[in-house]
Coordinates of C-alpha atoms in Angstrom, one line a residue:
X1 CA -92.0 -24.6 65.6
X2 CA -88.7 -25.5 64.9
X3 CA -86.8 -23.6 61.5
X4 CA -86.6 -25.4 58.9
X5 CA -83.3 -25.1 56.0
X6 CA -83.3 -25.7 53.2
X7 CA -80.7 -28.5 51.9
X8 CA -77.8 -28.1 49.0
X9 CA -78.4 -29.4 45.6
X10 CA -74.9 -30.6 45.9
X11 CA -74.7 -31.7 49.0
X12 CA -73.9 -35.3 48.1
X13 CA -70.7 -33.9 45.8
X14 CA -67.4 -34.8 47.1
X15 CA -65.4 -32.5 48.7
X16 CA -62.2 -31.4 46.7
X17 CA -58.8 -30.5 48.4
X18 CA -56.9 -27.7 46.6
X19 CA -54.1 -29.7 45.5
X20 CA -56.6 -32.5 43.8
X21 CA -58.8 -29.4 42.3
X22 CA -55.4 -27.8 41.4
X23 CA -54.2 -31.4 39.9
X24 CA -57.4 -32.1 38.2
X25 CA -57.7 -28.8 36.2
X26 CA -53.7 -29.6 35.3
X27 CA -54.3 -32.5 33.3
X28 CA -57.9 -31.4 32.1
X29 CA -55.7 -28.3 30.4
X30 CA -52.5 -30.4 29.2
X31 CA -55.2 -32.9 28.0
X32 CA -57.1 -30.5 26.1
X33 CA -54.3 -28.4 24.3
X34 CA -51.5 -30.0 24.3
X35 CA -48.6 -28.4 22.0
X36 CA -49.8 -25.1 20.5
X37 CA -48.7 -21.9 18.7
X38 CA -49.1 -18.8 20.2
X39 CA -48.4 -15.4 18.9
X40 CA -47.8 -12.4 20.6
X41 CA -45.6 -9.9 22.0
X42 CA -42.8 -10.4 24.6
X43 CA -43.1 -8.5 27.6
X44 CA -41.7 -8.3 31.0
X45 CA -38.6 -9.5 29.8
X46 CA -35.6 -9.4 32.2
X47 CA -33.0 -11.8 31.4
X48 CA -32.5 -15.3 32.5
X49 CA -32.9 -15.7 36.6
X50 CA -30.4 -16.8 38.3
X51 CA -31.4 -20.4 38.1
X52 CA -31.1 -20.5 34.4
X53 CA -35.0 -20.3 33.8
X54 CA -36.4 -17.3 32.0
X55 CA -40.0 -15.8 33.1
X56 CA -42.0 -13.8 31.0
X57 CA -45.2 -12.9 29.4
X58 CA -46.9 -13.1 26.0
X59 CA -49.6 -10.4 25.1
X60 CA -51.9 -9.4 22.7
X61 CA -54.3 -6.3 22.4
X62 CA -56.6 -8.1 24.8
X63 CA -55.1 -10.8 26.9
X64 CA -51.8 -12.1 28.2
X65 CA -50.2 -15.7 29.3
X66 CA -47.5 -16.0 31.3
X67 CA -44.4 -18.1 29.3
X68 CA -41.8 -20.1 31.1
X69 CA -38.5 -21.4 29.2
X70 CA -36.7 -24.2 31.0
X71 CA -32.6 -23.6 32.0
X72 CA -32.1 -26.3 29.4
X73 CA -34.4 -25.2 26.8
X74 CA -32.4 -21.8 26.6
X75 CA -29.5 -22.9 25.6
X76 CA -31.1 -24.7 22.6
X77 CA -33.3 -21.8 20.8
X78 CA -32.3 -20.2 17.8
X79 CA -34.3 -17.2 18.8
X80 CA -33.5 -15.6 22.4
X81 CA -36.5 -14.0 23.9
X82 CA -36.2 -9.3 23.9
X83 CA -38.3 -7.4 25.1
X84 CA -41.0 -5.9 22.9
X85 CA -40.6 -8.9 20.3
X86 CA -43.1 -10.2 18.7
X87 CA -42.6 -14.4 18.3
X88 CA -44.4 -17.4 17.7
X89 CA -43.9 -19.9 20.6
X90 CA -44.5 -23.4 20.3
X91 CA -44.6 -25.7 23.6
X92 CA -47.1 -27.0 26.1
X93 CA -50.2 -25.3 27.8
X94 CA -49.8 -26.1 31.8
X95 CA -50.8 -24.7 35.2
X96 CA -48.3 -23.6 38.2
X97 CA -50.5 -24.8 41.4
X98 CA -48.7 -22.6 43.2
X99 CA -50.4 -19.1 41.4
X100 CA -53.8 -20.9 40.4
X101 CA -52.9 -19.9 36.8
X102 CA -51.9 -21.3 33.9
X103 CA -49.2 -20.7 31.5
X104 CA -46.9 -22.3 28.3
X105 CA -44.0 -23.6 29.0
X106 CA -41.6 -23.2 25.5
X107 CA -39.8 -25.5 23.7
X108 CA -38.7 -23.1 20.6
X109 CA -39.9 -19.3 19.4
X110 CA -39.7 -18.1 16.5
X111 CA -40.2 -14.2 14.2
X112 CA -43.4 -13.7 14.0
X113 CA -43.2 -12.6 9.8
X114 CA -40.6 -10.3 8.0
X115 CA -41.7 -7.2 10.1
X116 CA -41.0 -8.5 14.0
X117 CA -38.0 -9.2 12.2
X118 CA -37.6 -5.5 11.4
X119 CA -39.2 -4.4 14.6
X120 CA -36.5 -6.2 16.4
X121 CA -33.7 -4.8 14.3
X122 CA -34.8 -1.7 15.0
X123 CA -35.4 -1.3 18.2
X124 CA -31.7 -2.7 18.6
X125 CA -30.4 -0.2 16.6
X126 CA -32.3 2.5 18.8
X127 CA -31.0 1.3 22.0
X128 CA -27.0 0.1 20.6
X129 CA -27.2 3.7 19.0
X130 CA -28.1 5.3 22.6
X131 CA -25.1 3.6 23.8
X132 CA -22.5 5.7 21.2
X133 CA -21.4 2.5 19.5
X134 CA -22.9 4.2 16.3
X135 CA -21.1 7.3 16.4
X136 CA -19.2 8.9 13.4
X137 CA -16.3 10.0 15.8
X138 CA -15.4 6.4 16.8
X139 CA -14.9 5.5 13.2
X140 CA -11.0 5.7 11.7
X141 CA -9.8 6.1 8.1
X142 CA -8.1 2.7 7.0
X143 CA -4.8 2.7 6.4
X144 CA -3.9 3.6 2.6
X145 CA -1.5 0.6 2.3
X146 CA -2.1 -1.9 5.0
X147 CA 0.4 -4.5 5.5
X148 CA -1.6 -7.5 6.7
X149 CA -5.3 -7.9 5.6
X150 CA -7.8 -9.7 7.7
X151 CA -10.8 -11.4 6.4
X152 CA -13.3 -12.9 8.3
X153 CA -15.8 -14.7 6.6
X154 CA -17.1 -18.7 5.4
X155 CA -13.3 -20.0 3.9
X156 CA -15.6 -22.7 1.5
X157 CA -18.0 -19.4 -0.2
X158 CA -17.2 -17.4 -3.5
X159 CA -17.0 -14.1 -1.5
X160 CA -13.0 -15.2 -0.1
X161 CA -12.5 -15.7 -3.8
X162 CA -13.9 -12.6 -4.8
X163 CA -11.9 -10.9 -2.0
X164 CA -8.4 -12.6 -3.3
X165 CA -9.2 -12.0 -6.9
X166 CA -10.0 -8.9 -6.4
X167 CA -6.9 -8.0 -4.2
X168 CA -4.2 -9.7 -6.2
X169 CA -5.2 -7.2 -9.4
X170 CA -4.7 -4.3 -7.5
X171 CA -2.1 -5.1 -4.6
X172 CA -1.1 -8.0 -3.9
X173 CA -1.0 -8.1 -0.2
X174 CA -0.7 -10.9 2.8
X175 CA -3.8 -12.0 3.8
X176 CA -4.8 -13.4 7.3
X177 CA -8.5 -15.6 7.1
X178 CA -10.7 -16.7 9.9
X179 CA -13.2 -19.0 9.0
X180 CA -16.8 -18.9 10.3
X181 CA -20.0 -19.8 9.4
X182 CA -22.3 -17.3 8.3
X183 CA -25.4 -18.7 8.5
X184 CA -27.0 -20.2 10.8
X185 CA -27.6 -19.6 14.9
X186 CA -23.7 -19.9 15.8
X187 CA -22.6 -17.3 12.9
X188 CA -23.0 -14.1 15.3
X189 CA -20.8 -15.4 18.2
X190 CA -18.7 -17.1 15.2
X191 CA -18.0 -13.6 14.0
X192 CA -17.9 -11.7 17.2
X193 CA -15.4 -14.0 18.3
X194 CA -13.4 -13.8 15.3
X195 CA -12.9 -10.0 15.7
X196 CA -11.9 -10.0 19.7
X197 CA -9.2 -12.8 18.0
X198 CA -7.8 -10.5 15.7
X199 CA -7.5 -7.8 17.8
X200 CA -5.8 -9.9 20.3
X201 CA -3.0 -10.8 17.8
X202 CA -0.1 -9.1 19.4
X203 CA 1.9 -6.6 17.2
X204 CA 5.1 -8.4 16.8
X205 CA 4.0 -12.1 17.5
X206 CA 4.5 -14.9 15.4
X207 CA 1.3 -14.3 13.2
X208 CA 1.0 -11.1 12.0
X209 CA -1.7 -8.5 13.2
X210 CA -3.5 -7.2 10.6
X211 CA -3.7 -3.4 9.7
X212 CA -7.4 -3.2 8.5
X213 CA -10.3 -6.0 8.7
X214 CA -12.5 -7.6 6.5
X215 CA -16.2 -9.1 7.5
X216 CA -18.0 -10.2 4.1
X217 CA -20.8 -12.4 3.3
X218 CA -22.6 -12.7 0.2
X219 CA -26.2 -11.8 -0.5
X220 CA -28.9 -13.6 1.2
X221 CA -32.1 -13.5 3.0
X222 CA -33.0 -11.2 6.2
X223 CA -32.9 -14.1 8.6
X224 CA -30.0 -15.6 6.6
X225 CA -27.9 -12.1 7.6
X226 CA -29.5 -11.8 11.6
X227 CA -26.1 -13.4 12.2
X228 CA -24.5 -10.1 11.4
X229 CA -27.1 -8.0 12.9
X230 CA -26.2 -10.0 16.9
X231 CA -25.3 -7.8 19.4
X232 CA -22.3 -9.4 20.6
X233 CA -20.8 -8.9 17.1
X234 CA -22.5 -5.2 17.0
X235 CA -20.3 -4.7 20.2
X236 CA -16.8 -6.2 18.9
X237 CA -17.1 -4.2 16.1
X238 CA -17.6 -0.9 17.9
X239 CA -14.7 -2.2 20.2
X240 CA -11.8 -2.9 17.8
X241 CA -9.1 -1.2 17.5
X242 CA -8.0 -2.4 13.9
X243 CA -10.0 -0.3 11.2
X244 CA -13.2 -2.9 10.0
X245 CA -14.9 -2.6 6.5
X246 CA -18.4 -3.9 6.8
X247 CA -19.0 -6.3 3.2
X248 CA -22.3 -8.3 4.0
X249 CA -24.9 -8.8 1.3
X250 CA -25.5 -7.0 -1.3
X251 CA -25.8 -3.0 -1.8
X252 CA -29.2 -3.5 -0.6
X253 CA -28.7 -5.3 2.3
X254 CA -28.5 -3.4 5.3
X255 CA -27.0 -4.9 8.9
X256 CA -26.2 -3.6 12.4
X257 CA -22.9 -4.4 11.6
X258 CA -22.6 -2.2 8.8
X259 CA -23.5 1.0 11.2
X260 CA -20.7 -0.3 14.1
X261 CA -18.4 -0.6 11.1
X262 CA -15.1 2.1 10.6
X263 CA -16.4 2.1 6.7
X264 CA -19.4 0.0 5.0
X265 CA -18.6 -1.7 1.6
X266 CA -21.8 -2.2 -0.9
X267 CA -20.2 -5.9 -1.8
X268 CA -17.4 -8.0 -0.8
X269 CA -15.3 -7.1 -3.6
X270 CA -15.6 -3.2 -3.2
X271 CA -14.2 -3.7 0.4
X272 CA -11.3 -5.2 -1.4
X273 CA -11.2 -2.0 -3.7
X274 CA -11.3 -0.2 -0.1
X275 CA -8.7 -1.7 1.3
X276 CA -5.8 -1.2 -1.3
X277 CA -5.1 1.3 -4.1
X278 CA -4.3 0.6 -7.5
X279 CA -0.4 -0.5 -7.6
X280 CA 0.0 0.5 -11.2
X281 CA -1.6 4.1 -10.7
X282 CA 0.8 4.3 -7.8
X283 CA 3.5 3.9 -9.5
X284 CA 2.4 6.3 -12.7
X285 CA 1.9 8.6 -9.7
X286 CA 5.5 8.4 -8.4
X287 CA 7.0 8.9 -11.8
X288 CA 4.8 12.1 -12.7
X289 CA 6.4 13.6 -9.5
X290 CA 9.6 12.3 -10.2
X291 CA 9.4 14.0 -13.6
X292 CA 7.9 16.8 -12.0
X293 CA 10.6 17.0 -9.4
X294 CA 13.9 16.7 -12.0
X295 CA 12.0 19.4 -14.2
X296 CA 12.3 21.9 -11.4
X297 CA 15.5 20.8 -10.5
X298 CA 16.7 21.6 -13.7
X299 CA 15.0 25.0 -13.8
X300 CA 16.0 25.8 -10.5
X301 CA 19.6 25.4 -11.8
X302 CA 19.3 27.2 -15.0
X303 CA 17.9 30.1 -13.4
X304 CA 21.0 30.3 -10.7
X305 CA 23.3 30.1 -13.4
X306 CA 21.7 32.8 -15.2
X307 CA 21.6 34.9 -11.9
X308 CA 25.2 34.4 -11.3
X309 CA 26.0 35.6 -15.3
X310 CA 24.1 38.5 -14.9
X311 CA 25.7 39.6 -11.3
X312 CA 28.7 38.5 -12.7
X313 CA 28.5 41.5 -15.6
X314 CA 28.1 43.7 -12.9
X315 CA 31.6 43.5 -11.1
X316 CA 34.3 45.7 -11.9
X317 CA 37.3 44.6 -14.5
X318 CA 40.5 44.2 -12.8
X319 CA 42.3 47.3 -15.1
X320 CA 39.5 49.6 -13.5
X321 CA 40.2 47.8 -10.2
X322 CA 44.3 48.4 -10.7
X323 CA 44.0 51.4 -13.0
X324 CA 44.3 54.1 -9.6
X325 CA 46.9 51.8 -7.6
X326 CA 49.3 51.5 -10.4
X327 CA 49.1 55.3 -11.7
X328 CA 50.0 55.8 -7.5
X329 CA 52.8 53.7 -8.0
X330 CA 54.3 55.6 -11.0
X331 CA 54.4 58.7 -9.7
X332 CA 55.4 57.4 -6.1
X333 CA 58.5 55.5 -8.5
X334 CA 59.3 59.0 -10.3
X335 CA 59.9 61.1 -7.1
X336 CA 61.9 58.7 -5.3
X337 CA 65.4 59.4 -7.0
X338 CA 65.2 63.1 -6.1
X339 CA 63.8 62.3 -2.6
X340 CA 66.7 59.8 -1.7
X341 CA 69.5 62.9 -3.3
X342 CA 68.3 65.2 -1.4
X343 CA 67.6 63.1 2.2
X344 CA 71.1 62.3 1.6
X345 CA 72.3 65.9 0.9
X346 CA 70.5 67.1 4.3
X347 CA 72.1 64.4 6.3
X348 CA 75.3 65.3 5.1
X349 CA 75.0 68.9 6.5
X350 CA 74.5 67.8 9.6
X351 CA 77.1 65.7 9.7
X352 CA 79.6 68.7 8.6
X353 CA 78.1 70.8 11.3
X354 CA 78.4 68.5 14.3
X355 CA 82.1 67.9 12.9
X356 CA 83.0 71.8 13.2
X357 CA 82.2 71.7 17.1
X358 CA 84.5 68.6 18.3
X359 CA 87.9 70.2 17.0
X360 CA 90.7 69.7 19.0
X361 CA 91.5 73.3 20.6
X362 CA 87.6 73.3 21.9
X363 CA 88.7 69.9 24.0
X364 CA 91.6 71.3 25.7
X365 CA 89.9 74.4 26.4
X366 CA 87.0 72.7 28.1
X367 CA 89.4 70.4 30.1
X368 CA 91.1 73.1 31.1
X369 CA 88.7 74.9 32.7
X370 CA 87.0 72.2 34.5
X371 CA 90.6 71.4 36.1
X372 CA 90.7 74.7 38.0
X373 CA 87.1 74.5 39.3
X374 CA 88.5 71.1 40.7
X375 CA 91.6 72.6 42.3
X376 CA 89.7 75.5 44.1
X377 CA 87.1 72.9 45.2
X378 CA 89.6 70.4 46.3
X379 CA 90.4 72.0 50.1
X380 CA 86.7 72.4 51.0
X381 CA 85.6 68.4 50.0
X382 CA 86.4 66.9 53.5
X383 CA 84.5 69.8 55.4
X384 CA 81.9 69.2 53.3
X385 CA 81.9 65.7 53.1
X386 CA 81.7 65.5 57.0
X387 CA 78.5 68.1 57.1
X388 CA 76.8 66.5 54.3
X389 CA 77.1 62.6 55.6
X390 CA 75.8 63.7 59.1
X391 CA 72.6 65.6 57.3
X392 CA 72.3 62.9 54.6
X393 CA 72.3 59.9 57.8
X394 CA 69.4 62.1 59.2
X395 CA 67.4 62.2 55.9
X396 CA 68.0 59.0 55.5
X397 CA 66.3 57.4 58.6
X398 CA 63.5 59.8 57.5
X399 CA 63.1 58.3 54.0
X400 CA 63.6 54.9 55.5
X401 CA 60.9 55.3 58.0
X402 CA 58.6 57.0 55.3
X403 CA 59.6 54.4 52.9
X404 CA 58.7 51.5 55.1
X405 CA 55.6 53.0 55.7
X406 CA 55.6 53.8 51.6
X407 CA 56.7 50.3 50.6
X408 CA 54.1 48.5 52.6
X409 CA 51.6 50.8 51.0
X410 CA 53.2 49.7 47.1
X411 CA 53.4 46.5 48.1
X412 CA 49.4 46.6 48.4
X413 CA 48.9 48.6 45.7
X414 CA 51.1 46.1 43.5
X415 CA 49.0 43.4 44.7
X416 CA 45.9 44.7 43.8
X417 CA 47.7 46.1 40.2
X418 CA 48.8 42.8 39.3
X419 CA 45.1 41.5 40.4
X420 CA 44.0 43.9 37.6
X421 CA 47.0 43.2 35.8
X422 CA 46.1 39.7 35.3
X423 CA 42.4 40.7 34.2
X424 CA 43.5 43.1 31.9
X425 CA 46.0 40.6 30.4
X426 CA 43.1 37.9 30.3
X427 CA 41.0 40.9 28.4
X428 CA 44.2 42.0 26.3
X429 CA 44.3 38.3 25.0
X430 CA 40.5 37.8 24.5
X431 CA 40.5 40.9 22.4
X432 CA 44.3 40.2 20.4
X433 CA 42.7 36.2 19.8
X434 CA 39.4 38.4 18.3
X435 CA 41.3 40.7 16.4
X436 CA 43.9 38.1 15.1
X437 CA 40.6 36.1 14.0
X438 CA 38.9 39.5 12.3
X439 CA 42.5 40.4 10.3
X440 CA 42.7 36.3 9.5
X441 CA 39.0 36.7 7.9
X442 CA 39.9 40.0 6.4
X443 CA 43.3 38.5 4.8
X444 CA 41.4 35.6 3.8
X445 CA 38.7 37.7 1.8
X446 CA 41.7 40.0 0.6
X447 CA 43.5 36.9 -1.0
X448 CA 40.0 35.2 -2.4
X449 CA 39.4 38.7 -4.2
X450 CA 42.9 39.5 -5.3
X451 CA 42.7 35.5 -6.6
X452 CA 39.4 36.4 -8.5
X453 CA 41.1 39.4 -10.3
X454 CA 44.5 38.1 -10.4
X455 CA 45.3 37.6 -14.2
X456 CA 46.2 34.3 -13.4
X457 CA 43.0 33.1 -13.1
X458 CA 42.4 34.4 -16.9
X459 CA 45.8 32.0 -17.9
X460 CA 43.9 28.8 -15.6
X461 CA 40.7 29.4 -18.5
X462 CA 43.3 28.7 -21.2
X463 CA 44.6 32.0 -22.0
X464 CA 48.0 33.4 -22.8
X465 CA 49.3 36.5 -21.6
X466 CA 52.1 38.0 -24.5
X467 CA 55.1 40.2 -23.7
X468 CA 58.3 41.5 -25.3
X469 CA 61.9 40.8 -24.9
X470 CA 61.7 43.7 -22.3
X471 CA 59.1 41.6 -20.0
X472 CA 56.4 44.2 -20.7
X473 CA 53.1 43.2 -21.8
X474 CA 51.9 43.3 -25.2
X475 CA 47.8 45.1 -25.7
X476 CA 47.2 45.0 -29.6
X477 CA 49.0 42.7 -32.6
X478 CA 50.6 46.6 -33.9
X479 CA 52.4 46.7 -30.9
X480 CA 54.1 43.7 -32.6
X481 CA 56.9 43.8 -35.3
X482 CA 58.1 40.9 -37.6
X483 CA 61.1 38.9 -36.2
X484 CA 60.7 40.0 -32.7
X485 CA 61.3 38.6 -29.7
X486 CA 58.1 37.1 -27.6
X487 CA 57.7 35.9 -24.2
X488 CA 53.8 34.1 -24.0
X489 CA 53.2 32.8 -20.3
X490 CA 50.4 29.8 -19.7
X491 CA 49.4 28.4 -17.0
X492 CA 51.9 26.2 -16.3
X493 CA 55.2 28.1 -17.6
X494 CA 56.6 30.4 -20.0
X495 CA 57.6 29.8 -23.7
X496 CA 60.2 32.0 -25.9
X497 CA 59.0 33.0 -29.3
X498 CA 59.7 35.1 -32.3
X499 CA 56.9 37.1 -34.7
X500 CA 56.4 35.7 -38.1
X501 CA 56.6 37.5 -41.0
X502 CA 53.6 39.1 -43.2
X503 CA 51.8 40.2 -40.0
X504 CA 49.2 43.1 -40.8
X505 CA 46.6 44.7 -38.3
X506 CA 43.2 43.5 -38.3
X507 CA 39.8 44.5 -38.3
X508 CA 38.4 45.4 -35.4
X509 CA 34.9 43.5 -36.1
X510 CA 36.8 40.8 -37.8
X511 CA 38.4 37.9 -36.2
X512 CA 42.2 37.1 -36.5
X513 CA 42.4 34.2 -38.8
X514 CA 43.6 30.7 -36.9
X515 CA 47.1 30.0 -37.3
X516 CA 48.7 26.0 -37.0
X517 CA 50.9 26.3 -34.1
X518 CA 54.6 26.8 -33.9
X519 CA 56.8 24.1 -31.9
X520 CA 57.7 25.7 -29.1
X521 CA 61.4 27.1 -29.0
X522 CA 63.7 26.3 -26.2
X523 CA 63.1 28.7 -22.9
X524 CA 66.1 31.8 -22.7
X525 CA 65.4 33.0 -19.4
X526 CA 67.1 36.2 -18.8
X527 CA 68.8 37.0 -15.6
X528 CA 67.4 38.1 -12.9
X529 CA 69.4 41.1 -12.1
X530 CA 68.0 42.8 -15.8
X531 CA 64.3 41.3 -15.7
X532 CA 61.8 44.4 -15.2
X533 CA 59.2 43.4 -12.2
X534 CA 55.9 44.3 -13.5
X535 CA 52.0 44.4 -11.9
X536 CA 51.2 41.1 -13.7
X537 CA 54.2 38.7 -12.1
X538 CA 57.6 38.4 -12.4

């Protein structure tokens, strides 16, 4: 008996290829959801593929779907997908055959509330901050008084106002703007791009480069300020090389910007503060040092001058200087008449005694004698002559040999003593140039010292040096009689005068009284054969 089996309840269903089954459940699912929301979490992020596309995943606590944004799409959102963000996609529901799956292919994403917005911002502050850009030794001081201010920021909004206002009470200084918009999904590359431009500027081009940068906004929203918080602009900031205050939003408001930033203003207008001191309390400044400066100046000078006074008190009068050299000279001037009587007196002598031995009787006698000697010598000179030539030839050809031998050895000796010679005169120079140069410096401080206490340089101050019709100088007015003959010497000449009448002495403690002056009489110079030479001048 035959086994019997049993037949499918479905056997009369059609059959299905894949690709209908798979194109069937396509449209049932695009059918049935169309365009939705989805929230969730970004995950598996890794950039856009190389055709453009970008592949990723949303998730949840408890399920995921795979997410697809077209190479066209991309371009368009205001949002770019990161990993770990949590969004709010809107698009399609679909399947991909290919994977039997299905998945939602997104037209836009947005933050899913205030705190993915946070979440975002900080997790790109975590991983920016890994890379250095947030580290306090990048940051510079701005320059105190920059030259050329750039400002980059929305050229139609209060805050360039502010900025301008603000600048032009302090110090007014050139100011470079590059308008942007801050708001909106262009702002951050807007910005970013705005900052590479600056710092591209070349030094001495036709627009100036500006010493310090500006990049305000006013207050706004957390989205409104993303702009500021973009990663590109995060990066130009941490890359340029001209010092950049961060002014966006209020005191309160907080960017990525503002940590990338060289120095973070709490409004617009305090980064103009920043940027340039006070001109007037500059200037206050300056003058309080210049006062400060001429007062010690002056103090400096007064207490030189009252150095040299008192070192000047110290140095010896020129009578105690003179006193010892002129009481030499008096007693040197009182023994010289007896000296010259009595050198004369001794030479004299001598001469009488020399005189005594020449007489005429000594001479004859001497010549006598000394013709005898000659007449007994007379017979023998031939003889002698003869005897003495032949010996003399002989010596001689002895001394000449020795001397050739001799003059050879002078002639090398002279050599090397004129070698020496000639160093010893180059030495003898060297040395008479020095001394020449020491007794010129010595000479030179003799004269500056002998000038110093010369009483001449007493008559260049304006005084008068007095003396009598003798030429001797005159000490005290009692020295002086009535009617007689004075000589005063200034400065510039001499003058002849005669003593009034009624002259008493006066009081040592008590001034002489002032007296009109006397027209001068005419000069009487004495000769020069009776004027006495005296210490003070002739």
């Amino acid at each position: 008996m035959p086994d019997l089996v049993p037949e499918s309840p479905v056997s009369n269903a059609p059959d299905w290829t894949v690709s209908e089954l798979s194109g069937a459940l396509k449209r049932t699912v695009e059918d049935a959801f169309g365009h939705v929301r989805v929230r969730g979490e970004i995950s598996g992020y890794r950039g856009p593929h190389s055709s453009g596309h970008a592949y990723f995943s949303l998730k949840d606590q408890n399920a995921r779907i795979d997410a697809v944004v077209w190479k066209g799409v991309f371009g368009r959102l205001k949002l770019r997908p990161e990993e770990g963000l949590e969004v709010v996609a809107i698009g399609r529901i679909t399947t991909f055959p290919g994977k039997s799956s299905y998945q939602i292919v997104i037209e836009q994403l947005e933050f899913a509330g205030a705190g993915a917005i946070m979440a975002m911002l900080e997790e790109r502050k975590r991983r920016l901050g890994a890379e250095g850009l947030f580290a306090p030794e990048r940051k510079r001081r701005p320059p105190f008084l920059p030259r050329v201010i750039g400002v980059v920021t929305s050229p139609t909004g209060a805050v360039i106002r502010d900025i301008l206002h603000r600048l032009a009470d302090r110090f007014p200084r050139h100011v470079l703007v590059w308008p942007v918009r801050v708001q909106g999904d262009t702002s951050g590359a807007e910005v970013a791009a705005a900052i590479r431009g600056f710092n591209a500027l070349p030094a001495n081009g036709p627009i100036p480069r500006p010493d310090v940068l500006i990049v305000a906004r006013g207050g706004g929203s957390l989205e409104d300020l993303l702009g500021f918080s973009d990663e590109a602009v995060v990066r130009a900031a941490a890359e340029s090389a001209i010092p950049l205050i961060s002014a966006v939003g209020h005191e309160t408001d907080v960017t990525l910007i503002d940590f990338a930033a060289d120095v973070r203003a709490p409004t617009p207008t305090a980064a103009a503060e920043m940027a340039v001191p006070v001109r007037g309390e500059l200037i206050a400044g300056i003058e309080s040092l210049k006062a400060r400066l001429t007062g010690a100046l002056v103090r400096g000078t007064e207490r030189r001058r009252t150095d040299l006074r008192s070192l000047g008190r110290l140095l010896p009068s020129a009578d105690a200087l003179l006193a010892g050299p002129r009481q030499r000279l008096d007693l040197a001037t009182g023994r010289l008449p007896r000296a010259l009587k009595a050198n004369a007196g001794a030479h004299r002598l001598r001469l009488t005694r020399a005189e005594a031995r020449f007489s005429p009787q000594m001479l004859a006698t001497a010549l006598g004698r000394r013709r005898e000697r000659l007449m007994l010598v007379g017979p023998r000179l031939p003889r002698s002559l003869t005897g003495n030539t032949g010996e003399h030839r002989r010596r001689l050809t002895r001394i000449e040999a020795r001397l050739g031998l001799a003059a050879q050895a002078q002639r090398n000796r002279l050599e090397r003593g004129r070698d020496r010679l000639a160093g010893l005169l180059d030495r003898l120079h060297r040395c008479h140039l020095q001394s020449r140069l020491d007794r010129e410096r010595r000479l030179e401080r003799a004269s500056r010292l002998l000038d110093a206490l010369s009483y001449k340089g007493v008559l260049e101050r304006g005084f008068a040096l007095v003396r009598d019709g003798a030429g001797t100088p005159l000490h005290a007015a009692a020295a002086v009689s009535a009617g007689q003959a004075l000589e005063i010497e200034f400065r510039d000449g001499r003058v002849a005068a005669t003593a009034g009448e009624g002259l008493a002495p006066s009081d040592p403690g008590t001034p002489p009284p002032a007296r009109a002056p006397r027209k001068a009489k005419p000069s009487r110079s004495l000769p020069d054969a009776t004027r006495q030479p005296t210490l003070f001048g002739n």
